[in-house]
PDB file of C-alpha atoms in Angstrom:
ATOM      1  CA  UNK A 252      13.471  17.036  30.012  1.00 51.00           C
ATOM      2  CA  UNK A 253      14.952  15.792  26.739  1.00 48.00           C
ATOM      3  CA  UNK A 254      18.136  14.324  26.016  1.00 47.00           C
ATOM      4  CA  UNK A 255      19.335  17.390  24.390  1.00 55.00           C
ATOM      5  CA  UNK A 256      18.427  19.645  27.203  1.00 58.00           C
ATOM      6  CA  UNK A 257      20.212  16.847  29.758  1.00 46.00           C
ATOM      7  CA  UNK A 258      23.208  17.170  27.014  1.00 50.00           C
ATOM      8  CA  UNK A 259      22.873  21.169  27.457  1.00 58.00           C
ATOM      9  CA  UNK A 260      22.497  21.135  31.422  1.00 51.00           C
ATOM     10  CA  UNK A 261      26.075  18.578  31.599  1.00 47.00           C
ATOM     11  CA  UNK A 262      28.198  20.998  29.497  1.00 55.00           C
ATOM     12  CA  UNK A 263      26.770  24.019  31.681  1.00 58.00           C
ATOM     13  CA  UNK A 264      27.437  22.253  34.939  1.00 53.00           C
ATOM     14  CA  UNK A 265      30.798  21.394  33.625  1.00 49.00           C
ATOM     15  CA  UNK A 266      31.921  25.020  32.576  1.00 52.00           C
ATOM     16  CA  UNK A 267      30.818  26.578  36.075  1.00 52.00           C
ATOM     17  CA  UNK A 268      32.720  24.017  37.908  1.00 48.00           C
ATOM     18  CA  UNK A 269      35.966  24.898  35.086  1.00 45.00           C
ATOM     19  CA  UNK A 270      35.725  28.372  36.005  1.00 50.00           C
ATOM     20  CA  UNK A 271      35.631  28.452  39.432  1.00 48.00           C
ATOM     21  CA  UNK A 272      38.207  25.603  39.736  1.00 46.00           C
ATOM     22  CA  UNK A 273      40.316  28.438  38.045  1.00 50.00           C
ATOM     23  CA  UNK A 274      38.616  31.041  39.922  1.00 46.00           C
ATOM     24  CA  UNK A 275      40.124  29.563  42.786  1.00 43.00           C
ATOM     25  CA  UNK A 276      43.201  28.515  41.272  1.00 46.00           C
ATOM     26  CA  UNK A 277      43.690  32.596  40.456  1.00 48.00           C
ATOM     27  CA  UNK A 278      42.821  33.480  43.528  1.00 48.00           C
ATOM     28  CA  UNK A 279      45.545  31.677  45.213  1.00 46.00           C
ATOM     29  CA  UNK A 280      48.291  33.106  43.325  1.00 51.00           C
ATOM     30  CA  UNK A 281      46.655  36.538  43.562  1.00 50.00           C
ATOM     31  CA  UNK A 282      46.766  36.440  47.462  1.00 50.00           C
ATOM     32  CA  UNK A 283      50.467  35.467  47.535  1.00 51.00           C
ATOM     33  CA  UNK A 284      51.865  37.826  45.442  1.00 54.00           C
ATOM     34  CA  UNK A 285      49.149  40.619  47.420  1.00 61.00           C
ATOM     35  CA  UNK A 286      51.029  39.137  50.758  1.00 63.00           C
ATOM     36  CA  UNK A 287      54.462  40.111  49.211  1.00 59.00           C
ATOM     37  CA  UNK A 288      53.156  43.013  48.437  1.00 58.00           C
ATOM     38  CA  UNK A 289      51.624  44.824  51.858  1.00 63.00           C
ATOM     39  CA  UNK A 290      54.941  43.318  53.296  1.00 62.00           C
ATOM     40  CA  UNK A 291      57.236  45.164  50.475  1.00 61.00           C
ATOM     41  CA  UNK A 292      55.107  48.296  51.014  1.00 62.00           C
ATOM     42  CA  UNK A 293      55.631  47.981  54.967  1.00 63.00           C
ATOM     43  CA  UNK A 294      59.588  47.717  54.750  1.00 64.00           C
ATOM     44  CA  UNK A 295      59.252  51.083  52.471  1.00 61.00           C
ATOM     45  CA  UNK A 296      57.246  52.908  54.504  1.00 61.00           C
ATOM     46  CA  UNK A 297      59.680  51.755  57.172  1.00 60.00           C
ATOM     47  CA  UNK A 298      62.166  52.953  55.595  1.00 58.00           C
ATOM     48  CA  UNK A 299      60.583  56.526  54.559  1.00 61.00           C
ATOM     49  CA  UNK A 300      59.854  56.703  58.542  1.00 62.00           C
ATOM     50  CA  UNK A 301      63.277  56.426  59.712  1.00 60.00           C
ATOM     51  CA  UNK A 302      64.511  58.832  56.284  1.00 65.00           C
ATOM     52  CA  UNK A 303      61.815  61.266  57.552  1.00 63.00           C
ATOM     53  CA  UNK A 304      62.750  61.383  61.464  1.00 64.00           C
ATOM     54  CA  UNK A 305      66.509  62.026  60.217  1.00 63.00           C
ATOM     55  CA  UNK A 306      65.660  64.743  58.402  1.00 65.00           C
ATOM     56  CA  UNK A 307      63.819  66.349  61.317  1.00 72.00           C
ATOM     57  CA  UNK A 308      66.571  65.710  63.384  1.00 69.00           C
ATOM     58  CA  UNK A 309      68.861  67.316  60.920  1.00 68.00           C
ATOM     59  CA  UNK A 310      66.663  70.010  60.224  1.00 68.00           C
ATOM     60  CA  UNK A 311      66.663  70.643  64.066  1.00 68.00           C
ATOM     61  CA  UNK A 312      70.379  70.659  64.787  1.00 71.00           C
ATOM     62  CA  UNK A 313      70.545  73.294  62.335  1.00 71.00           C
ATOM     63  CA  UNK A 314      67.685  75.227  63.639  1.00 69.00           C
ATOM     64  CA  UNK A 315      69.506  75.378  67.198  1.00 69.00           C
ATOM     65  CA  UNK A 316      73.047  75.981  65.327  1.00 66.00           C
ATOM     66  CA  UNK A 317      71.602  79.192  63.767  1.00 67.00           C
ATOM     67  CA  UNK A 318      70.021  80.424  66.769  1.00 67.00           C
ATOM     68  CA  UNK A 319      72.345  79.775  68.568  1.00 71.00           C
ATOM     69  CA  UNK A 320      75.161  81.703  66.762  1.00 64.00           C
ATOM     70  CA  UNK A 321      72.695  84.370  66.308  1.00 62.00           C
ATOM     71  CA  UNK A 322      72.270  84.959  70.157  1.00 61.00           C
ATOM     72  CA  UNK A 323      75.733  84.932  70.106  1.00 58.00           C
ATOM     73  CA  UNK A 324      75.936  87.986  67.851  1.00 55.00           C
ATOM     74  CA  UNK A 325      72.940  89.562  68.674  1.00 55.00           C
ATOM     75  CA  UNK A 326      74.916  89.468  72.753  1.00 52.00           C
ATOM     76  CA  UNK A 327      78.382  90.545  71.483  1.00 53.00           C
ATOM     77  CA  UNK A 328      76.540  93.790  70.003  1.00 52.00           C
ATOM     78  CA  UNK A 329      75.227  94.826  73.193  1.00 53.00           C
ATOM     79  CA  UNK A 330      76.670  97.379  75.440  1.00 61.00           C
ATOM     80  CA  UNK A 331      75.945  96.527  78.614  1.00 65.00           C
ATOM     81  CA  UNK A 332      74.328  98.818  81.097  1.00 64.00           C
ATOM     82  CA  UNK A 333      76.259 100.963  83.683  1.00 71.00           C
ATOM     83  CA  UNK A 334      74.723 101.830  87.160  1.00 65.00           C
ATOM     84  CA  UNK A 335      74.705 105.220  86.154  1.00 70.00           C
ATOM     85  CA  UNK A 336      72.266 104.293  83.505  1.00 71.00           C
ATOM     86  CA  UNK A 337      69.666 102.302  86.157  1.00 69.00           C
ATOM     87  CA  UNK A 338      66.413 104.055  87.102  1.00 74.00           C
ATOM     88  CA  UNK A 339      66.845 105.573  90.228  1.00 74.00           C
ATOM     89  CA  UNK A 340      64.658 103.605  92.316  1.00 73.00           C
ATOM     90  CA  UNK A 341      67.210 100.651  91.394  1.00 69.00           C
ATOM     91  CA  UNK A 342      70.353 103.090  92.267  1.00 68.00           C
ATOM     92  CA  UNK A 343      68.696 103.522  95.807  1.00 71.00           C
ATOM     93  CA  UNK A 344      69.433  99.982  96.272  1.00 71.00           C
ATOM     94  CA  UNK A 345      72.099  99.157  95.286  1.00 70.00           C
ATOM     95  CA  UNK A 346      75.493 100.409  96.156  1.00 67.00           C
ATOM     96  CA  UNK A 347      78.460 100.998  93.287  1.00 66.00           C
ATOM     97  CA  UNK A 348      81.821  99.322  93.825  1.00 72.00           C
ATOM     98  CA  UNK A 349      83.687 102.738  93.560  1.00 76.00           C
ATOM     99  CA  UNK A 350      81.330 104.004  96.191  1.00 76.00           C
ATOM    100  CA  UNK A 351      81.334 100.958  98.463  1.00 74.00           C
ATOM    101  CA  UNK A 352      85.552 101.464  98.069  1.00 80.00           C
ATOM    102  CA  UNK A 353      85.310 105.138  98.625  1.00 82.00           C
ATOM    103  CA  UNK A 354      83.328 104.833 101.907  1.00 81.00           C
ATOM    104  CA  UNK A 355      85.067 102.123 103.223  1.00 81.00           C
ATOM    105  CA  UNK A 356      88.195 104.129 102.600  1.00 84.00           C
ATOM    106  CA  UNK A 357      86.524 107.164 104.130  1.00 84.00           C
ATOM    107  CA  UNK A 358      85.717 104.982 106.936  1.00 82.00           C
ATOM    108  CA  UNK A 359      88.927 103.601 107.568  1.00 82.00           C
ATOM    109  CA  UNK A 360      90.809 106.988 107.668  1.00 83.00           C
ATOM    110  CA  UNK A 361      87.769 108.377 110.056  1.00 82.00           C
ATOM    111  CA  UNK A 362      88.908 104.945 112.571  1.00 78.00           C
ATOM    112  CA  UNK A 363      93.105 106.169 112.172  1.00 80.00           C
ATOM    113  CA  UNK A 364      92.280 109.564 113.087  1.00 84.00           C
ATOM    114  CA  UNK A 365      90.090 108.537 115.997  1.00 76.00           C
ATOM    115  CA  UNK A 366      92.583 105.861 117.361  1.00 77.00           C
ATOM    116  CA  UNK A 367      95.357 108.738 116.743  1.00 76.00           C
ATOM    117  CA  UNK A 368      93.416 111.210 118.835  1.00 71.00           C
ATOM    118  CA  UNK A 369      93.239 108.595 121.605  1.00 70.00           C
ATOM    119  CA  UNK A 370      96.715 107.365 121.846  1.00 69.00           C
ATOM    120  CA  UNK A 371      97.605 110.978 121.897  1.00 72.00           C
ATOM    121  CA  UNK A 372      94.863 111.501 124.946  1.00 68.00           C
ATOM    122  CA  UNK A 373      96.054 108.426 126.570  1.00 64.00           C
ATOM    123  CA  UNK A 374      99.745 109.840 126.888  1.00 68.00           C
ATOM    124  CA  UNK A 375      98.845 112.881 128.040  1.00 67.00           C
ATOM    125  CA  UNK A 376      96.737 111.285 130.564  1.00 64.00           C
ATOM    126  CA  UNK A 377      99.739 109.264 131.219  1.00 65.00           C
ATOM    127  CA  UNK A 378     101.985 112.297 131.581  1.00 66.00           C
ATOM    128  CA  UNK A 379      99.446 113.874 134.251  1.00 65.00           C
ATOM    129  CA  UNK A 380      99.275 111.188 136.299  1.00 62.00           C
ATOM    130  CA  UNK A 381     102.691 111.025 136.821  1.00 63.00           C
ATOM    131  CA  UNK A 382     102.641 114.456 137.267  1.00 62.00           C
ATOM    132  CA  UNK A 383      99.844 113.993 139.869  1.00 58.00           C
ATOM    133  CA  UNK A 384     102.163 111.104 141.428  1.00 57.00           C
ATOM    134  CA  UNK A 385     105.211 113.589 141.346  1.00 53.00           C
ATOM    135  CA  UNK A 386     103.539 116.741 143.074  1.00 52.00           C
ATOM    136  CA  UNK A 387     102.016 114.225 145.620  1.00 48.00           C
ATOM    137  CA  UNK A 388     105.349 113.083 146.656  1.00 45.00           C
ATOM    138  CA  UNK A 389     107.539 116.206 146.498  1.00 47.00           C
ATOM    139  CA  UNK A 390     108.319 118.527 149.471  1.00 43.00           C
ATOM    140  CA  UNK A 391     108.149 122.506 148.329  1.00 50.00           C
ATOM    141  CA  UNK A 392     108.686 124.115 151.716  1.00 48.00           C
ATOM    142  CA  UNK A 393     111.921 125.099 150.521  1.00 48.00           C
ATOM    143  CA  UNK A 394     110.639 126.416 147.447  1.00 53.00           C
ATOM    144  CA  UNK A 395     107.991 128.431 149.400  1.00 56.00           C
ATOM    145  CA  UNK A 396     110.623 128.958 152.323  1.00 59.00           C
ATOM    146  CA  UNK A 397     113.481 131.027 150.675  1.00 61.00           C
ATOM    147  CA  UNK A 398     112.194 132.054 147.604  1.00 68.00           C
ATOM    148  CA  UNK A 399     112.095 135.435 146.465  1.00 75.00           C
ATOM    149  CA  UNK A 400     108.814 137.726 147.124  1.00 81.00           C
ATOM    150  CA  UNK A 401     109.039 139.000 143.687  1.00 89.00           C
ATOM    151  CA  UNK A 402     107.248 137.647 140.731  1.00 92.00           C
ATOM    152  CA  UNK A 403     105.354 138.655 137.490  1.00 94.00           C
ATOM    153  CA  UNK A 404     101.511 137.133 136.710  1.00 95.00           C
ATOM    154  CA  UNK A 405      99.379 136.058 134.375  1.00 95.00           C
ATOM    155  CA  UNK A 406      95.805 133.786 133.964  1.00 94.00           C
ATOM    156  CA  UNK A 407      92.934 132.192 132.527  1.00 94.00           C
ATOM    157  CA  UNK A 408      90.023 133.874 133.535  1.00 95.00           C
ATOM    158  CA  UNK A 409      87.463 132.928 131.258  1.00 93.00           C
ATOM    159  CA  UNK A 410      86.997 129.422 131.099  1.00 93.00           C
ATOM    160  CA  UNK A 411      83.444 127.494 131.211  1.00 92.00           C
ATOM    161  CA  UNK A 412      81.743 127.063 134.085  1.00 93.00           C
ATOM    162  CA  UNK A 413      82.209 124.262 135.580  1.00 91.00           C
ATOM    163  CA  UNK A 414      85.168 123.208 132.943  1.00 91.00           C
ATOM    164  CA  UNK A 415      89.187 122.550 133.617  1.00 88.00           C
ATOM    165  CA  UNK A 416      90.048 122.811 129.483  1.00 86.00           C
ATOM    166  CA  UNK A 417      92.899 125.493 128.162  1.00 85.00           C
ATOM    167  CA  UNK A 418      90.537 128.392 125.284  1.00 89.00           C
ATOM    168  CA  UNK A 419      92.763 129.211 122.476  1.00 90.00           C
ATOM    169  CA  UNK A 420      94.071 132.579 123.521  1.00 93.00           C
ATOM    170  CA  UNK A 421      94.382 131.119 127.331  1.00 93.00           C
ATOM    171  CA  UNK A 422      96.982 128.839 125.829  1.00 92.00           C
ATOM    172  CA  UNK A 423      98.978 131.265 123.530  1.00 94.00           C
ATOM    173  CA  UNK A 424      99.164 134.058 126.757  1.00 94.00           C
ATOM    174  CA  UNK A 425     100.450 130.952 128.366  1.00 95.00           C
ATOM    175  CA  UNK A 426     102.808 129.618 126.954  1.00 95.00           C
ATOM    176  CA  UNK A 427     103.966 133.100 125.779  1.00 96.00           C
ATOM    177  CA  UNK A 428     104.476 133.928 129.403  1.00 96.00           C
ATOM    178  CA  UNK A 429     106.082 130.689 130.420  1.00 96.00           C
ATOM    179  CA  UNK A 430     108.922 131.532 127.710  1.00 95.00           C
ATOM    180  CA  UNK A 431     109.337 134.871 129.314  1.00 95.00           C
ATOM    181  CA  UNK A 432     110.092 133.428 132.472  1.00 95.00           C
ATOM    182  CA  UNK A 433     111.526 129.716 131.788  1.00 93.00           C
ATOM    183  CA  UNK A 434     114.235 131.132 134.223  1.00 92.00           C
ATOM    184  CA  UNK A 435     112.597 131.284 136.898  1.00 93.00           C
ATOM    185  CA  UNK A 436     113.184 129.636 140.334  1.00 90.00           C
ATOM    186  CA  UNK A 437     109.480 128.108 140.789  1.00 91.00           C
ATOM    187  CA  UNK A 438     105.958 128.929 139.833  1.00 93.00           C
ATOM    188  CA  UNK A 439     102.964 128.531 142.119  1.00 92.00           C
ATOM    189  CA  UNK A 440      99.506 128.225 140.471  1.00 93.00           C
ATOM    190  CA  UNK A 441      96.008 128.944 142.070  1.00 94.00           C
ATOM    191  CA  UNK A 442      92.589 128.117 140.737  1.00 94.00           C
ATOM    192  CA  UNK A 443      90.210 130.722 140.517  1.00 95.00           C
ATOM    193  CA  UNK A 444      86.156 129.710 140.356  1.00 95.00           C
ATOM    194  CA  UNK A 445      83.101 132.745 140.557  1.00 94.00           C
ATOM    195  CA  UNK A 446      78.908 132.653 141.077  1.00 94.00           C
ATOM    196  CA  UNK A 447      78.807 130.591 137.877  1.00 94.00           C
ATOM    197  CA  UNK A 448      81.205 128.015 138.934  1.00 94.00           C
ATOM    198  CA  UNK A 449      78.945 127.443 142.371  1.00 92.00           C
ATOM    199  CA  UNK A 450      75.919 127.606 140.036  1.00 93.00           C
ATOM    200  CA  UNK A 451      76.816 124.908 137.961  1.00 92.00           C
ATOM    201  CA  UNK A 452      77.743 122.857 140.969  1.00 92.00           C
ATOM    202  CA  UNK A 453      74.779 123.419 143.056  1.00 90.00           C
ATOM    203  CA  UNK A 454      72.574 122.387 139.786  1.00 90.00           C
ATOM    204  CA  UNK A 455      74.269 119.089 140.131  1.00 88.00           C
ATOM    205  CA  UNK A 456      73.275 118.835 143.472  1.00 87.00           C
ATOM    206  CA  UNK A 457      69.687 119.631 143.040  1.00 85.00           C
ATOM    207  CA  UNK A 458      69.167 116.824 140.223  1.00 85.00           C
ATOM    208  CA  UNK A 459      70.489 114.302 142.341  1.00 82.00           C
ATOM    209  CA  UNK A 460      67.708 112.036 143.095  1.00 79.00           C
ATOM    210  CA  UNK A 461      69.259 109.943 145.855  1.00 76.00           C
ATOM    211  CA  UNK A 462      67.003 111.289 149.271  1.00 75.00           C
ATOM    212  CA  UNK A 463      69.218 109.708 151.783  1.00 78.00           C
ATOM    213  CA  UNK A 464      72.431 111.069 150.425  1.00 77.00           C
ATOM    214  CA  UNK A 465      73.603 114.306 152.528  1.00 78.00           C
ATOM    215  CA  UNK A 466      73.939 116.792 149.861  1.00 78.00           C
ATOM    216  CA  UNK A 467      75.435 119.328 152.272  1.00 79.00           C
ATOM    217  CA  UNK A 468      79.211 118.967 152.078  1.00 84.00           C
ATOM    218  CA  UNK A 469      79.037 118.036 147.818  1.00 84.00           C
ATOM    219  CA  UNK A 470      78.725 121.775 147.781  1.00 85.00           C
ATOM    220  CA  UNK A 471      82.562 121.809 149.009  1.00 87.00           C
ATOM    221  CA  UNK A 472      84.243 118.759 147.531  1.00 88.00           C
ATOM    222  CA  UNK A 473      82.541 119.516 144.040  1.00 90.00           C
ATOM    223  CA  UNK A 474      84.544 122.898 143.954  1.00 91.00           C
ATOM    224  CA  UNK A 475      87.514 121.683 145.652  1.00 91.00           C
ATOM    225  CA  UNK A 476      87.680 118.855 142.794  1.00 90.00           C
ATOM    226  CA  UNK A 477      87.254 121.375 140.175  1.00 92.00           C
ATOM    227  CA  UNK A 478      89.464 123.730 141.442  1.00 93.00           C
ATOM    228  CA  UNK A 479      92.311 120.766 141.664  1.00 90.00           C
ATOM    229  CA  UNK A 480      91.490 120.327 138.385  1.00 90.00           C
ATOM    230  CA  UNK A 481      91.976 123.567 136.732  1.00 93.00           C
ATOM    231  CA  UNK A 482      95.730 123.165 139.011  1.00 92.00           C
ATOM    232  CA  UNK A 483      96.399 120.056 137.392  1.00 89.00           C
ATOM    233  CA  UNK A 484      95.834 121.083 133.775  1.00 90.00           C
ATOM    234  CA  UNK A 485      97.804 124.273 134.051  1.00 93.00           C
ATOM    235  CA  UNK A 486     100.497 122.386 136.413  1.00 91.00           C
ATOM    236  CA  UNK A 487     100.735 119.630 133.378  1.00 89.00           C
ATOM    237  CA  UNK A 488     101.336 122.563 130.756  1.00 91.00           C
ATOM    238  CA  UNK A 489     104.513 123.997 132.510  1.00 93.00           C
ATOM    239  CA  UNK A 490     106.102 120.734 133.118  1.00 90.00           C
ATOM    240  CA  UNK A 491     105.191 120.490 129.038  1.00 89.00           C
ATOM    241  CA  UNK A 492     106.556 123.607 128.392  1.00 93.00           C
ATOM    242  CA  UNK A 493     109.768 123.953 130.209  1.00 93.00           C
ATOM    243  CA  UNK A 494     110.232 120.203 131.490  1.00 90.00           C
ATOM    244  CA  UNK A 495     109.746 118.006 134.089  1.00 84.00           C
ATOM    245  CA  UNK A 496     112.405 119.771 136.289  1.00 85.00           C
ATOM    246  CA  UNK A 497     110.259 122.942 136.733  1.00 89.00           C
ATOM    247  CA  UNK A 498     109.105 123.405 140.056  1.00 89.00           C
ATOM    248  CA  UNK A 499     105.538 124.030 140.566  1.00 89.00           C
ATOM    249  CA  UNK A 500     104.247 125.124 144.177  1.00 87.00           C
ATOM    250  CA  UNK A 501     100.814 125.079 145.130  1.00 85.00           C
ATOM    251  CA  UNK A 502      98.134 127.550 147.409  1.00 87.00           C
ATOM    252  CA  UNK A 503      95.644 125.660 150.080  1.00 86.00           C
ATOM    253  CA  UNK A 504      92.687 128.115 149.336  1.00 89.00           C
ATOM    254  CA  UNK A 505      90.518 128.606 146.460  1.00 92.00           C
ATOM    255  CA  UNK A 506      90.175 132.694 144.898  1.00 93.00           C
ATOM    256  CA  UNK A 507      86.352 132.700 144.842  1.00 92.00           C
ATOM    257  CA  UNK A 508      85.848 135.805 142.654  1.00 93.00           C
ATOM    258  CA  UNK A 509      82.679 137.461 140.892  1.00 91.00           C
ATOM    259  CA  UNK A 510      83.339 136.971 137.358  1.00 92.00           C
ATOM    260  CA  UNK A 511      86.652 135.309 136.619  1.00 93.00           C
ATOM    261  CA  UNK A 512      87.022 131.348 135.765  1.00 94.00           C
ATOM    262  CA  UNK A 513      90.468 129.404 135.415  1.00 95.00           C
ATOM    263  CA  UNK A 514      93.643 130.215 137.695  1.00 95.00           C
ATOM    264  CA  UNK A 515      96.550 132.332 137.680  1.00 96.00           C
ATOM    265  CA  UNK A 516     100.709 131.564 137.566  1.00 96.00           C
ATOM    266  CA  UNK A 517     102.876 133.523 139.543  1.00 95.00           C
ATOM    267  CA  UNK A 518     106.764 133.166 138.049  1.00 95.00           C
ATOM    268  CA  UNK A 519     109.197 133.630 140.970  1.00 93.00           C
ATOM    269  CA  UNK A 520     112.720 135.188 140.207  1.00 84.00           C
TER     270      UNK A 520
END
């Protein structure tokens, strides 16, 4: 190598080390300001992350404002649906208010007349039991002793077997008869039974299941209770009729007839 080519091979050298002293010298400012940069860039994407979320947000309340107003309308427009209007089925199982009102009302009246009826049944049972009570304790041998032989008549013949309870035209000839003769000095009443009367009675006995009860006298004191019975009831009526002061004698026998059901009243003058 000549001294020109050494020369050449210096100045080379000395230019490659020049430019990458600067080279590196560039490069250092380069990085910095690329530093500054990313962290610039990161605060503004920051920034366009939160702008972004509050717009959704925004954009959201406003979505659920409108639909929410919009139910609102779209609900205030609609008539709403009347039981009528339900499918049957649906009807079936449910009850209306009206109708739920209207048959407890229904009900409620049905109970008043029922505890009417029995507070009216109670005091008449009242009042024949202390009519009972009354003819047990009274003396009539007088009545039966002096009183006149003459009389008029009338009964209830046609009563059910087996029954004690006043028939419709039984209680108008009744009490048409009693006003006819509310004068009178005392009546005397006698119960009147027939073959369907004992009928009834002995088919009472038969279904009796009990073997070691003696069915023999039942015959008797089922038709003597009966016959008291149909007393009683028409006994009751009088003292109803004309007042507790009528006098009301009474027969020891029973009129067994062949057809006839009840008892007859004789008025004595």
């Amino acid at each position: 190598m000549n001294k020109k080519e050494l020369i050449d091979l210096l100045e080379k050298s000395s230019k490659e080390s020049l430019n990458e002293t600067s080279t590196i010298e560039e490069e250092i400012p380069k990085e910095k300001t690329t530093t500054k940069k990313i962290k610039i860039e990161k605060e503004e994407k920051k920034k366009s992350s939160f702008s972004f979320f509050y717009l959704i947000l925004a954009l959201f309340l406003i979505g659920a404002f409108l639909f929410i107003n919009k139910n609102k309308n779209t609900n205030s427009g609609v008539n709403p649906v009347t039981f009528e209007e339900l499918p049957e089925k649906v009807q079936a199982i449910y009850v209306s208010k009206d109708k739920l009102e209207n048959s407890l009302k229904a009900k409620e009246d049905e109970l008043n007349i029922k505890i009417k009826h029995l507070k009216e049944e109670l005091s008449i049972l009242n009042e024949k039991f202390e009519l009972a009570n009354i003819e047990k304790n009274e003396i009539r041998v007088d009545a039966q002793k002096y009183r006149s032989k003459k009389y008029d008549a009338t009964g209830c013949y046609d009563e059910e077997e087996g029954t004690f309870v006043f028939y419709p035209s039984c209680l108008e000839r009744i009490n048409k008869f009693l006003d006819e003769n509310k004068d009178a000095t005392s009546f005397q009443i006698i119960p009147v039974t027939d073959a369907k009367d004992r009928l009834y009675i002995n088919n009472i006995i038969e279904n009796i299941q009990d073997t070691k009860l003696d069915k023999k006298p039942l015959k008797d004191y089922l038709m003597e209770g009966l016959s008291r019975k149909r007393v009683l009831e028409a006994s009751w009526h009088v003292k109803k009729r004309l007042g507790k002061d009528a006098i009301i004698t009474y027969v020891n026998y029973i009129a067994d007839t062949a057809d006839k059901r009840g008892f007859t009243i004789r008025a004595y003058r």
